[in-house]
Structure formats: structure tokens, C-alpha cells
mmCIF file of C-alpha atoms and ligand atoms in Angstrom:
data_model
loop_
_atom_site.group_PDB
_atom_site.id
_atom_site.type_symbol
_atom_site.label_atom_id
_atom_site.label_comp_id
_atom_site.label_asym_id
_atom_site.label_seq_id
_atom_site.Cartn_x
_atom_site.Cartn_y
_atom_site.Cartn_z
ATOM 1 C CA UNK A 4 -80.007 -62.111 61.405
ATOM 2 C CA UNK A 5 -76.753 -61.573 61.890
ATOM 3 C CA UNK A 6 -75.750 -63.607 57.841
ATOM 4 C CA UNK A 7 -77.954 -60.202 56.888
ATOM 5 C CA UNK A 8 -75.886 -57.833 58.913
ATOM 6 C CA UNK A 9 -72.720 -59.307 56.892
ATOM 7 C CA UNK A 10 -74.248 -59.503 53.779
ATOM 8 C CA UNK A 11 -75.030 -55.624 53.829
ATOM 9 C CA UNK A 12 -71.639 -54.580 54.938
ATOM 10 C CA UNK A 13 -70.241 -56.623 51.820
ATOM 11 C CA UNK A 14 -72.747 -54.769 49.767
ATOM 12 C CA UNK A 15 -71.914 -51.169 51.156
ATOM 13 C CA UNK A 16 -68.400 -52.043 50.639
ATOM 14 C CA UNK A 17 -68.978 -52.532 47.127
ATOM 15 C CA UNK A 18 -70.497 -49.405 46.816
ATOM 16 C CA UNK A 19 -68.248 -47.321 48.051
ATOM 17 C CA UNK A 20 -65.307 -49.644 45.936
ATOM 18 C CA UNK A 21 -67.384 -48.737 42.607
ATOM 19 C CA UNK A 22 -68.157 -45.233 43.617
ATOM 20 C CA UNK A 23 -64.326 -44.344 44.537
ATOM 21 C CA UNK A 24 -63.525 -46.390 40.910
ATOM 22 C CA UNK A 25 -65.978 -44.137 39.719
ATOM 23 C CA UNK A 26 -64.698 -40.687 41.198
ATOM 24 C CA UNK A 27 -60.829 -41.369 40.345
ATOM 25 C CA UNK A 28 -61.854 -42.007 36.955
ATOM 26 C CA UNK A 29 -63.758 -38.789 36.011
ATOM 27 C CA UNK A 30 -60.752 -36.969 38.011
ATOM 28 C CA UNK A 31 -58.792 -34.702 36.141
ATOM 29 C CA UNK A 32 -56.358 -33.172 38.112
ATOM 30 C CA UNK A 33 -54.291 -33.792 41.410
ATOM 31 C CA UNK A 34 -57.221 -31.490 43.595
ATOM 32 C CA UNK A 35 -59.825 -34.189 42.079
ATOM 33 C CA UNK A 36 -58.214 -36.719 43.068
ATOM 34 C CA UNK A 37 -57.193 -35.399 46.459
ATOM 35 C CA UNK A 38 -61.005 -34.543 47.115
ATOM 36 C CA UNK A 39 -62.131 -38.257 46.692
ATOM 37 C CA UNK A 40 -59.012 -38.786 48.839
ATOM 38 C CA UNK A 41 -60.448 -37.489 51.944
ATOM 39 C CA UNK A 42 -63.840 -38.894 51.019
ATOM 40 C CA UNK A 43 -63.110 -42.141 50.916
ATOM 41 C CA UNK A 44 -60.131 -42.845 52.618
ATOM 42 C CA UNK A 45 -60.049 -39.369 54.691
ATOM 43 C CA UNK A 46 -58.628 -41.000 58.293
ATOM 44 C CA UNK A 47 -61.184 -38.932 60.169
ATOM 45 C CA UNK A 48 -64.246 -38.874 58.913
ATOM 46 C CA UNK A 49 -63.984 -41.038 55.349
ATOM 47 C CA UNK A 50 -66.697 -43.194 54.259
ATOM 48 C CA UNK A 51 -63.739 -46.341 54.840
ATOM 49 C CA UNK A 52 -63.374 -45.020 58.124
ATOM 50 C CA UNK A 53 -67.387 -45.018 58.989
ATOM 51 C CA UNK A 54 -67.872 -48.572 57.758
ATOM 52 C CA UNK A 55 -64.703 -49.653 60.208
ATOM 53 C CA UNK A 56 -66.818 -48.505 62.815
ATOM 54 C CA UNK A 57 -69.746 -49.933 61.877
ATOM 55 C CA UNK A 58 -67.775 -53.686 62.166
ATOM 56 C CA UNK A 59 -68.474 -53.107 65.664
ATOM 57 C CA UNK A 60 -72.349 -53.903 65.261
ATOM 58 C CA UNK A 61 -71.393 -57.457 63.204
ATOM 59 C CA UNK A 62 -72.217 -60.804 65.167
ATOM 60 C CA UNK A 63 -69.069 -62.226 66.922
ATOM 61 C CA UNK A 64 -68.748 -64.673 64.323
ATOM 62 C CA UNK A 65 -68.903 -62.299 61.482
ATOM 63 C CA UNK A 66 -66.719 -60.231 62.649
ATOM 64 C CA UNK A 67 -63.234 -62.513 61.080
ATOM 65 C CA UNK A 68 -65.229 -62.306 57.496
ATOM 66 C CA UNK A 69 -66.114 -58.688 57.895
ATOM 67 C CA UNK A 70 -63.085 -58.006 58.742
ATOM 68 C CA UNK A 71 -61.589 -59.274 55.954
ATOM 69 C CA UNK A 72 -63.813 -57.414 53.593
ATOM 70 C CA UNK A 73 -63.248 -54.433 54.881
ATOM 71 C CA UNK A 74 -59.530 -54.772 54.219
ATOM 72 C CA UNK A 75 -59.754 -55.850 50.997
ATOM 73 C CA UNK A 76 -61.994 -53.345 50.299
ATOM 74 C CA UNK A 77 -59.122 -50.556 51.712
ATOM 75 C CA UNK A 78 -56.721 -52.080 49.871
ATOM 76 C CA UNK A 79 -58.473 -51.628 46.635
ATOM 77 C CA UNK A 80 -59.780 -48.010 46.949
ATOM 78 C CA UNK A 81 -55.493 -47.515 48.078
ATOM 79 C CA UNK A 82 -54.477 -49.093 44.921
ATOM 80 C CA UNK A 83 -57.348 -46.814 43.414
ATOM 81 C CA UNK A 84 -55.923 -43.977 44.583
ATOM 82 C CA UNK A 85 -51.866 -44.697 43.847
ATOM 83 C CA UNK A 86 -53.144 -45.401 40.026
ATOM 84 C CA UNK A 87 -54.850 -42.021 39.861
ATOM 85 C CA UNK A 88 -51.970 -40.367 41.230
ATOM 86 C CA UNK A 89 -49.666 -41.934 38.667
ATOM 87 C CA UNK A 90 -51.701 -41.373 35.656
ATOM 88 C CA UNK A 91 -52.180 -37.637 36.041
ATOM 89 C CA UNK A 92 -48.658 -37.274 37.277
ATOM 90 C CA UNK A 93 -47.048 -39.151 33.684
ATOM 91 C CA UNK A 94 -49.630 -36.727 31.959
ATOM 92 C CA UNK A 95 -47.915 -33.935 33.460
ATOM 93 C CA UNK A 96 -44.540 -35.038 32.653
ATOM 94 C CA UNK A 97 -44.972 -36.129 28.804
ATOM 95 C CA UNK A 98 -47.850 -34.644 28.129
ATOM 96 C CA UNK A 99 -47.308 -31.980 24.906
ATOM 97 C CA UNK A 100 -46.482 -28.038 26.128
ATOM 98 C CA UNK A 101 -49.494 -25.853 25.194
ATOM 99 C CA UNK A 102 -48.218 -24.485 21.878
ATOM 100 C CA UNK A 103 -50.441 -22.890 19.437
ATOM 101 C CA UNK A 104 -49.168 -23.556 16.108
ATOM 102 C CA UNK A 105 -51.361 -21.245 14.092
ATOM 103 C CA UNK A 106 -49.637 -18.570 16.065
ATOM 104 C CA UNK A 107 -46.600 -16.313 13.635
ATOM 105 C CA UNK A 108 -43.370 -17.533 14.430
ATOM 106 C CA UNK A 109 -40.738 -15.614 16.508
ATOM 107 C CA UNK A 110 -38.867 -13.437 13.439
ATOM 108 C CA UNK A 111 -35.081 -14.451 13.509
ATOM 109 C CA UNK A 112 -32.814 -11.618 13.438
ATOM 110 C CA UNK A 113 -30.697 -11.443 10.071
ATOM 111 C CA UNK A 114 -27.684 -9.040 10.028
ATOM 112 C CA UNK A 115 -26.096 -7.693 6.782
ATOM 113 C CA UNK A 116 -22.407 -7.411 5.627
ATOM 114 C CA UNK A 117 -20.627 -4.153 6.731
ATOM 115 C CA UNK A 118 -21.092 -1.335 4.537
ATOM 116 C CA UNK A 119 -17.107 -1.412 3.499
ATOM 117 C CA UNK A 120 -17.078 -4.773 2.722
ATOM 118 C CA UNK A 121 -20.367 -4.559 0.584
ATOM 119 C CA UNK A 122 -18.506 -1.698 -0.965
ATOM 120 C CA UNK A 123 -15.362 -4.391 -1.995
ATOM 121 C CA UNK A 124 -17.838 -7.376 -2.861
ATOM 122 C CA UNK A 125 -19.232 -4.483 -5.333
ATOM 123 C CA UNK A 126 -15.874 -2.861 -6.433
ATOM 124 C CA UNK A 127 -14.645 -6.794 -7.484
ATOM 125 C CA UNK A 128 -17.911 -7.227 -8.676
ATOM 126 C CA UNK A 129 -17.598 -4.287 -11.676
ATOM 127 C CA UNK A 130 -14.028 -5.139 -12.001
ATOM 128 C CA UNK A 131 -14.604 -8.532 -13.105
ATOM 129 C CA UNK A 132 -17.300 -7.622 -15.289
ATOM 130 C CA UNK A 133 -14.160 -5.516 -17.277
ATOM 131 C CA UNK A 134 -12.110 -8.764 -17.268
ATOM 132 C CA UNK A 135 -10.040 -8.312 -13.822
ATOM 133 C CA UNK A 136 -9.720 -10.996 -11.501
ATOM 134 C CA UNK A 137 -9.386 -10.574 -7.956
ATOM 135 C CA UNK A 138 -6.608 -11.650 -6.190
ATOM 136 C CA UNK A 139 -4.808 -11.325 -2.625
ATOM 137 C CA UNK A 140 -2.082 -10.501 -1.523
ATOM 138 C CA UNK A 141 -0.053 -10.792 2.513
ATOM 139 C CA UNK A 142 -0.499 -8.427 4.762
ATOM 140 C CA UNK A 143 2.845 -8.662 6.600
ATOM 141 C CA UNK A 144 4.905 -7.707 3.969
ATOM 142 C CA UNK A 145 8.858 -7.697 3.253
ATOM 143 C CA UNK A 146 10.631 -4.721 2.323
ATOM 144 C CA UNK A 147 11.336 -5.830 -1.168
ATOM 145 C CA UNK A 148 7.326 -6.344 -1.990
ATOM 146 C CA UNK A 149 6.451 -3.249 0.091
ATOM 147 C CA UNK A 150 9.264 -1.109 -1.296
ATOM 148 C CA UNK A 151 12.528 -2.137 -3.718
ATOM 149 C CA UNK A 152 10.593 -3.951 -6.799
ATOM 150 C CA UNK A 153 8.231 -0.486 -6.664
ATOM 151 C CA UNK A 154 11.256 2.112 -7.025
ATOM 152 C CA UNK A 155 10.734 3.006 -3.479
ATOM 153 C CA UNK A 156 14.682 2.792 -2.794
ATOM 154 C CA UNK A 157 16.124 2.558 1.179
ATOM 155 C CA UNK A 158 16.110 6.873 1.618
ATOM 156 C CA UNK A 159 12.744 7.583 -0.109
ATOM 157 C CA UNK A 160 10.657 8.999 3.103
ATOM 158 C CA UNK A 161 7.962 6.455 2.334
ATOM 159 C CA UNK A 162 10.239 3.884 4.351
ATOM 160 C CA UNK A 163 10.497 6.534 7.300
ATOM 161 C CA UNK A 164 9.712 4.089 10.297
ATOM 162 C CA UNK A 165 7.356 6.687 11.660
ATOM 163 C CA UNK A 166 5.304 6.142 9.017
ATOM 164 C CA UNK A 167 4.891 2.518 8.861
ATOM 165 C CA UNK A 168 4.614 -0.204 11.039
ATOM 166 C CA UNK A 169 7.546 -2.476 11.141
ATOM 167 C CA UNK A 170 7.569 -5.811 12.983
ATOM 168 C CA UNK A 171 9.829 -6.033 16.194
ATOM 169 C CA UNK A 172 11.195 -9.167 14.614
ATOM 170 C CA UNK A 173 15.252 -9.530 14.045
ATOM 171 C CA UNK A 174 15.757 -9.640 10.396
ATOM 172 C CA UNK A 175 18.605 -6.869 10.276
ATOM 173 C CA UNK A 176 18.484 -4.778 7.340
ATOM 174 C CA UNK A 177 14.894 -6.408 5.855
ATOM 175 C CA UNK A 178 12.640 -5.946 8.691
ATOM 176 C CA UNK A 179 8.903 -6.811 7.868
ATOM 177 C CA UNK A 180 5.954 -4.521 8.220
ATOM 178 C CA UNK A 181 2.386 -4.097 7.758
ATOM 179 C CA UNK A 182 1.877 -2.861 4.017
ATOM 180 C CA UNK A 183 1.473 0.366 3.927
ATOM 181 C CA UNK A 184 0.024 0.114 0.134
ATOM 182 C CA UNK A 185 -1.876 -2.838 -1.662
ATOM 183 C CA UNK A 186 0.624 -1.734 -4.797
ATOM 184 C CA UNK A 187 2.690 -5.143 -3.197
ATOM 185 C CA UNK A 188 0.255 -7.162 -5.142
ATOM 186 C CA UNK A 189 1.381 -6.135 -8.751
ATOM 187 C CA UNK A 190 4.737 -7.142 -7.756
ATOM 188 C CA UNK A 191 3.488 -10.366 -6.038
ATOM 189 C CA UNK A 192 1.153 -11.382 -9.245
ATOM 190 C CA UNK A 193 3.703 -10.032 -12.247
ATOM 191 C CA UNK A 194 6.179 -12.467 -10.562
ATOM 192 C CA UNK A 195 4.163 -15.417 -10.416
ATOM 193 C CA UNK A 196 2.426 -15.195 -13.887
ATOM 194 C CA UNK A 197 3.734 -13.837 -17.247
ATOM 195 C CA UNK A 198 1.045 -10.915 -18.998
ATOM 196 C CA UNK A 199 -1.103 -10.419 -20.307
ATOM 197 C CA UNK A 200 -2.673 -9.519 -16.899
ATOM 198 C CA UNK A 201 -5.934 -7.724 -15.673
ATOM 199 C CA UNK A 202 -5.903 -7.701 -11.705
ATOM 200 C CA UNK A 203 -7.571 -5.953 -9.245
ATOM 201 C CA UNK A 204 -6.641 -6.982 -5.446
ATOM 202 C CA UNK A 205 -8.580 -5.412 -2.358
ATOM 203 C CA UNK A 206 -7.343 -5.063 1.121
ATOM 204 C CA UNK A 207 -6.178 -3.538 4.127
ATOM 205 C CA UNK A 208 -3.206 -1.315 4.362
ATOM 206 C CA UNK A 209 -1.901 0.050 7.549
ATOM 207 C CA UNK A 210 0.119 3.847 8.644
ATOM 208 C CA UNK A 211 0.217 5.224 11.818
ATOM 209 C CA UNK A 212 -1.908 8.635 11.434
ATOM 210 C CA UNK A 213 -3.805 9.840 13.950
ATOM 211 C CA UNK A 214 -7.111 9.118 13.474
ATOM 212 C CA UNK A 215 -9.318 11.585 12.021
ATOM 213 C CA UNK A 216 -12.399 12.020 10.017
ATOM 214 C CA UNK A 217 -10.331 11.498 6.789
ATOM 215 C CA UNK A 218 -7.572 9.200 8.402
ATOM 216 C CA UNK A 219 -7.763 5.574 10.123
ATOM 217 C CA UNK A 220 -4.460 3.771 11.196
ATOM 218 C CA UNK A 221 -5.932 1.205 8.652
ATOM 219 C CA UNK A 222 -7.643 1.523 6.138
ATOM 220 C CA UNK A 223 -8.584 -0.347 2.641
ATOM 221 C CA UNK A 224 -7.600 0.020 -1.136
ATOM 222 C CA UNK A 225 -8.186 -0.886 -4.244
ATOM 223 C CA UNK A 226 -4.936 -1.721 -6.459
ATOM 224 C CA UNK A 227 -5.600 -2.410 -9.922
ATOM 225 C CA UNK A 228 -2.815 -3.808 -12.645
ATOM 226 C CA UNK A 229 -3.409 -4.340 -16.154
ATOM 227 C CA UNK A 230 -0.330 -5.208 -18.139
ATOM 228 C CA UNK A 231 -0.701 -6.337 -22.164
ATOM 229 C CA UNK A 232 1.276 -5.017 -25.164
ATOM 230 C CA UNK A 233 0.134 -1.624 -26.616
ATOM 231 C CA UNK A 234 -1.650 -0.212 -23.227
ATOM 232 C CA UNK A 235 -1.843 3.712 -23.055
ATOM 233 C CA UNK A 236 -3.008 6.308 -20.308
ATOM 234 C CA UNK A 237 -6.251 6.289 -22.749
ATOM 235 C CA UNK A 238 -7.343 2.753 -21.878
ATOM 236 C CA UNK A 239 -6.444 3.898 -18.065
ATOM 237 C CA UNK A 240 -8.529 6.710 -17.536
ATOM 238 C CA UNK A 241 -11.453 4.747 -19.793
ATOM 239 C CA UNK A 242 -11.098 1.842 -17.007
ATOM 240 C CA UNK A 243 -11.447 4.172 -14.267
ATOM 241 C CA UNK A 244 -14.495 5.786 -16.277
ATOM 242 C CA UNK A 245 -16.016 3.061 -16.558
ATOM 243 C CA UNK A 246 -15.754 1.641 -13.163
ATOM 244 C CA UNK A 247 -16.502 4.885 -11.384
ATOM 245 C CA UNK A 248 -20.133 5.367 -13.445
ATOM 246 C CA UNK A 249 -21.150 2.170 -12.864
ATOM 247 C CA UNK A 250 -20.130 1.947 -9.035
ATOM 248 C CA UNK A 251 -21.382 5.654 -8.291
ATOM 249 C CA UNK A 252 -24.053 5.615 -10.761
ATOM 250 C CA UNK A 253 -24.369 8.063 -13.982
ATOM 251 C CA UNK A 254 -22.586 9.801 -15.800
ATOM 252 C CA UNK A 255 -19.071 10.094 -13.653
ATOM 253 C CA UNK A 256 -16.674 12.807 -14.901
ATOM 254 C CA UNK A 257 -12.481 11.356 -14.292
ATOM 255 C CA UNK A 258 -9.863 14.049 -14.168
ATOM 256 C CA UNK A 259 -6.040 13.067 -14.338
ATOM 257 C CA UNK A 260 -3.746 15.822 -12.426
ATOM 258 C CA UNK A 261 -0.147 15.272 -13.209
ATOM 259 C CA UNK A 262 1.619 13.950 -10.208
ATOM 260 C CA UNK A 263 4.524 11.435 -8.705
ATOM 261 C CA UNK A 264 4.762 8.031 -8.182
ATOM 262 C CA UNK A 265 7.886 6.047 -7.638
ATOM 263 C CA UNK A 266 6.548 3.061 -9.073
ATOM 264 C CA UNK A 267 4.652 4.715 -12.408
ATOM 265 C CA UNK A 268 5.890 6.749 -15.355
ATOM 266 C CA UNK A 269 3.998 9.000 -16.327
ATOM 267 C CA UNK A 270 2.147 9.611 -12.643
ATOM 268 C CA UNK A 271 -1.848 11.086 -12.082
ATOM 269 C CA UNK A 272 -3.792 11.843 -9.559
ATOM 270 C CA UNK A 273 -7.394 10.346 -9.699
ATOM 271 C CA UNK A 274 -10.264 12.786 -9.081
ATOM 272 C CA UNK A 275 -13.815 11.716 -10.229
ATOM 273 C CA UNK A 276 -16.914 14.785 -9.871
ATOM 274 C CA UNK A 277 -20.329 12.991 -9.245
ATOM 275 C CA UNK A 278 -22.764 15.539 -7.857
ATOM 276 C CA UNK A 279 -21.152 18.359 -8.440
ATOM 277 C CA UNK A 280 -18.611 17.812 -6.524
ATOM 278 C CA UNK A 281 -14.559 16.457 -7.122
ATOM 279 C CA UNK A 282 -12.938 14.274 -4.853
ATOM 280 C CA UNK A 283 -9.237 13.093 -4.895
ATOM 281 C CA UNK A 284 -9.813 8.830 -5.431
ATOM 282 C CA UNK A 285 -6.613 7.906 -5.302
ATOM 283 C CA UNK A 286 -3.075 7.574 -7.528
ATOM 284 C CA UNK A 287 -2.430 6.542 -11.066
ATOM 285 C CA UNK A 288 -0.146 6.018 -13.919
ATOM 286 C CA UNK A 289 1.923 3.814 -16.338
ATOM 287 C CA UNK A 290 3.851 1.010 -14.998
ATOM 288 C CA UNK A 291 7.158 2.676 -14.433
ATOM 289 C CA UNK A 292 9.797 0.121 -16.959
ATOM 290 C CA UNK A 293 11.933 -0.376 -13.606
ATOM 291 C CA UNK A 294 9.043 -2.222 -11.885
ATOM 292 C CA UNK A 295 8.240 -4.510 -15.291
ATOM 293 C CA UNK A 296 12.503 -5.096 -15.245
ATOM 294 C CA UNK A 297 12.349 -5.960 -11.400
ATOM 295 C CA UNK A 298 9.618 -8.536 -11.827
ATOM 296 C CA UNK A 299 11.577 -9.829 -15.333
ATOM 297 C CA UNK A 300 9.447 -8.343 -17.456
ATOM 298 C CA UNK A 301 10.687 -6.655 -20.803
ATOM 299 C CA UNK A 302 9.561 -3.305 -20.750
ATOM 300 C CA UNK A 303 10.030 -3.267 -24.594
ATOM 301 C CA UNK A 304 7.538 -5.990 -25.299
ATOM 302 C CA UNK A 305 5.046 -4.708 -22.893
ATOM 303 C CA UNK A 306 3.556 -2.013 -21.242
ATOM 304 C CA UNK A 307 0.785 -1.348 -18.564
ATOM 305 C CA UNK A 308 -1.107 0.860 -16.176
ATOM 306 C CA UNK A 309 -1.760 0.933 -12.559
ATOM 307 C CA UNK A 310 -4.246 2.638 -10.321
ATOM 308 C CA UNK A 311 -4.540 2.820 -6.568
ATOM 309 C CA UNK A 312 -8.158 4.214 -4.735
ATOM 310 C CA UNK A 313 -9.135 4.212 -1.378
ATOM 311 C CA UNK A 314 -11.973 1.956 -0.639
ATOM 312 C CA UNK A 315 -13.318 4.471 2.541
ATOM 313 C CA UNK A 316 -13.033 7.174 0.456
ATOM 314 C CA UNK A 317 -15.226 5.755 -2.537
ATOM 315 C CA UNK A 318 -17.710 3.695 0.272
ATOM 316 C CA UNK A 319 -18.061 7.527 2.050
ATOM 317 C CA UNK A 320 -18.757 9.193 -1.494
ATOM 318 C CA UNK A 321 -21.670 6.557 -2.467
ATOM 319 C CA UNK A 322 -23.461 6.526 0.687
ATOM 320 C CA UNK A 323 -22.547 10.481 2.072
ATOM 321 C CA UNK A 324 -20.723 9.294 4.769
ATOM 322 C CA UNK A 325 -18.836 12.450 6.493
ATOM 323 C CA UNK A 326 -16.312 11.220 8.783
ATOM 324 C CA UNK A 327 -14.251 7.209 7.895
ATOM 325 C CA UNK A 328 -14.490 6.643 11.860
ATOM 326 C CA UNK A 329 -18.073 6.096 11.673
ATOM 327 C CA UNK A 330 -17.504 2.812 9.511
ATOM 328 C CA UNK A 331 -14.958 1.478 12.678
ATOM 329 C CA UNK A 332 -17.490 2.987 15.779
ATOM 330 C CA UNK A 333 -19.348 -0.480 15.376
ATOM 331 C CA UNK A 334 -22.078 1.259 16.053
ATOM 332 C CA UNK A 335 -25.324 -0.683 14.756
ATOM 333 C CA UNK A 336 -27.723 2.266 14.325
ATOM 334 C CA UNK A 337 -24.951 3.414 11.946
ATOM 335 C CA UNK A 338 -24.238 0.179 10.384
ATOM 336 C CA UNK A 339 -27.931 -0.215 10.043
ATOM 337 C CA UNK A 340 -28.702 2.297 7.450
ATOM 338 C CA UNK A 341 -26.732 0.478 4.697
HETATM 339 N N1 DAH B 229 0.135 2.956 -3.593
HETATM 340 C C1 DAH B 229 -0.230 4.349 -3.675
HETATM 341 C C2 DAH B 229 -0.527 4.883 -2.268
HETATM 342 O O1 DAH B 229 -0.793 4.109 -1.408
HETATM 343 C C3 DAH B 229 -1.435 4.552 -4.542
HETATM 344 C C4 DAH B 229 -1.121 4.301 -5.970
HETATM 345 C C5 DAH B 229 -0.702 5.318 -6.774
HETATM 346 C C6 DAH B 229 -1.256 3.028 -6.510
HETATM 347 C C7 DAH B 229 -0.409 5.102 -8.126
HETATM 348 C C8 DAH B 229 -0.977 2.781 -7.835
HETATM 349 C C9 DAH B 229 -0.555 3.848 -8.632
HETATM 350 O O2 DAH B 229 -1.108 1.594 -8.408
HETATM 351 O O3 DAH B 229 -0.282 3.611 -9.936
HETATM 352 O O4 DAH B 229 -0.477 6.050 -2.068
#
């Protein structure tokens, strides 16, 4: 009688052993697992905890062997249990985010080069395309570069130094200073290289004028320098034709107005009509023979023109921009539109 007592319990406890195997394996998630928690092993009213009671009803000398069943059988729905746990918890952790890849990516955010220096990438561009090569020059300058080797002697009022900006650095009667002109170039390239030459060189320039919606403390230009044997103001103004059609588009009118430079002979001012309309561009001339002599250069064996335009002014005419501060406001709904 009481050999069928135990052999019951040990069945019932392999019930409930294959039924919590059972539950823990179907479970998909921590509540599923929790649920057959507290129904098997729940300390108050689990199925474990009703067949400890039940013990009780064993014969006395069942009771060692049942006890040990019941034990085992505890410790195997526990190690049930901790395996469940630890499965659904590594799924968690490693498990692949929910990412739909059929979904359109995020678009990345591309920005553009700023409208003045599109305007010199484009200048250098149609330069080179008429056989000038691009070169650069230092934008702390000496006097000599800035000044002397371009006729600009020690009382012209170009030197005035409240109109440029000199360096606080002792170097007594040759202070340095920011260029106040990109004409510092011809002077830097005719002294490194022998003609013929065709340069243009593209840069900032600095002056202290108040800023205004034709003035900027600094601003860019355009220098150009073409020095070969038999050049005339012809080939100038045909240069400058050229360049302003194709950069503006059309057919670009070029006017010379007789003028003063000290650093060309004869001098011009530049004024090109597009639209209707003539705007001052910049200076112009011959290579004055005291600037070829300066840089060793015979002025008898060779001649040449120069040209200086204003890179703000040219960049406001193509794109009808009104006032030079907007291209230094940083301001991306302005910067945007080009
Ligand atoms: N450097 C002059 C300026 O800043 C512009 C200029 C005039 C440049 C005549 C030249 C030139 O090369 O020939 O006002």
C-alpha cells in the first residue's frame, strides 16, 4: 500500500518536472517565464509546494525516498527556471535592434562652397583656359612688395598708416602690413621667373574702411600679369573681354577710362556694361618700365599689361547681390541661394 503511495508521488513529480520543461520552453518573454514561476515553484500555493505537503500522507518508511524525490525534483524545475531566465536575458542583450532595412535612409546634409570662393574657383577657372596660371602670393607683406618695386614711393598717400594695416612688430623704417593690393604678386612672380609670363593670383587684401554695403575691411581681388615681347593695351582690353563674357555670360561690353596708377603706364579704369548697366571692375594698364627695371627686367626687350578687379564686386554683379556684407553675415538662408 504504502510502495503505491510512493510510486505515485514519483510519478506526479515527473509530471509536473516535464510540464514546467514544457512551459519554460514555449516561454517567450520574462512575464512567461515569471507566470510558470509562481506555478510551479510559487512558495505559497505552487504545484512544488502542494506535493511537499502531500509527503505528509507517505508511510514512515517512505518518507527518506520521498523526500529525496521531491528535492531532486525542486532542484530541477530551479535549474529550469535559472536557464529560462538566462536564455531570454542573452536574447535581449545580442539579439539584432529592430531595423527595417527596406526603409529610405536618413539624407546626409551636403553643404556647398561659399558663393565668393565659387566665384574665384570660376575666375581661375576662365583664366587658365586663356593660358594664366594661378599663383599665390603672402598676405603679410613687406613694404618693398606692397609698395617700392610698384612706384608707390615712402610719401605717396597709399602708405598713409590710416589706410593700411601695419604690424606692431619692430622693424624700424620697413614695418610689415597686411597687403592692401594683390598687385604684390607681379612683383613676387617677375622676380622669381624670367617672361614670358601669364599669371593671374586671387586673394585677400585688407584697408581699414568702415564697413559698408560697397566696403569690407577685407576684401578679395583678382591681379592679373601678362608680360611677353610686343604686348599692347589691345591684347589687354581683349583679355578682359574675353574673361568678362564668359564669366558674366554674353555679349559683355569693356570700357577703358583714362586714369592713374603708380605702378602702370599708360593707366585705365575697368568698367564692363552687362544688362544695361556699367560698373567700375577695377584698375588697369601697361606695366609701368620702372616696375619691369625693379624686378630686373629690361623694359626694352619686353613689355606687359596688368589688371586689378575686385572679386565682391564681380561675385555681386553675377548673382545681383546689393550690399558685399551679405557675403560675410554667414547667414545660411543667404548663403543658400547660390
Ligand atoms: N592694385 C590696384 C588697387 O588695389 C588695382 C590695380 C590697378 C591693379 C591697376 C593693377 C593695375 O594690376 O594695373 O587699387
Amino acid at each position: 500500500m504504502s510502495d503505491v503511495a510512493l510510486e505515485s508521488f514519483r510519478a506526479e513529480l515527473e509530471r509536473l518536472r516535464a510540464e514546467a520543461a514544457a512551459a519554460l520552453a514555449a516561454a517567450r518573454d520574462a512575464a512567461a517565464v515569471e507566470a510558470a514561476r509562481v506555478e510551479f515553484a510559487g512558495a505559497r500555493s505552487g504545484r512544488l509546494k502542494a506535493l511537499q505537503k502531500s509527503l505528509g500522507g507517505l508511510a514512515a518508511a517512505d518518507k527518506p525516498a520521498g523526500g529525496r524525490l521531491f528535492n531532486e525534483a525542486k532542484a530541477a524545475v530551479g535549474d529550469l527556471l535559472v536557464a529560462a531566465q538566462a536564455r531570454l536575458g542573452a536574447a535581449a542583450e545580442v539579439g539584432p535592434p529592430p531595423v527595417d532595412v527596406t526603409l529610405p535612409g536618413a539624407p546626409v546634409a551636403l553643404g556647398h562652397l561659399h558663393p565668393i570662393t565659387q566665384t574665384i574657383r570660376r575666375v581661375q577657372e576662365i583664366m587658365g583656359r586663356l593660358g594664366f596660371e594661378s599663383v599665390d602670393g603672402p598676405e603679410v607683406e613687406d613694404q618693398w612688395h606692397n609698395f617700392e618695386a610698384l612706384a608707390i614711393p615712402a610719401e605717396h598717400p597709399a602708405r598713409d598708416p590710416l589706410d593700411n594695416f601695419y604690424l606692431a612688430v619692430a622693424r624700424g623704417a620697413d614695418p610689415l602690413l597686411l597687403r592692401s593690393q594683390t598687385s604684390t604678386v607681379q612683383i613676387r612672380v617677375m622676380e622669381a621667373r624670367k617672361p614670358p609670363l601669364r599669371i593671374v593670383s586671387l586673394g585677400r587684401v585688407y584697408r581699414p574702411d568702415t564697413a559698408d554695403a560697397t566696403h569690407y575691411p577685407m576684401f578679395h581681388q583678382v591681379e592679373g600679369l601678362l608680360v611677353e615681347p610686343g604686348t599692347t593695351m589691345a591684347h589687354l582690353k581683349s583679355v578682359l573681354r574675353l574673361f568678362a563674357s564668359s564669366f558674366l555670360g554674353g555679349d559683355v561690353h569693356v570700357r577703358f577710362r583714362p586714369s592713374f596708377f603708380p605702378f602702370t603706364e599708360p593707366s585705365v579704369e575697368v568698367d564692363m556694361e552687362w544688362g544695361g548697366r556699367w560698373v567700375e571692375m577695377g584698375g588697369a594698364g601697361m606695366v609701368d618700365p620702372a616696375v619691369l627695371e625693379a624686378v630686373g627686367y629690361d623694359p626694352r626687350e619686353v613689355s606687359g599689361f596688368a589688371f586689378g578687379l575686385g572679386v565682391e564686386r564681380i561675385a555681386a554683379r553675377r548673382y545681383g547681390v546689393a550690399d558685399i556684407r551679405d557675403f560675410y553675415r554667414n547667414d545660411v538662408r543667404f548663403l543658400r541661394q547660390f
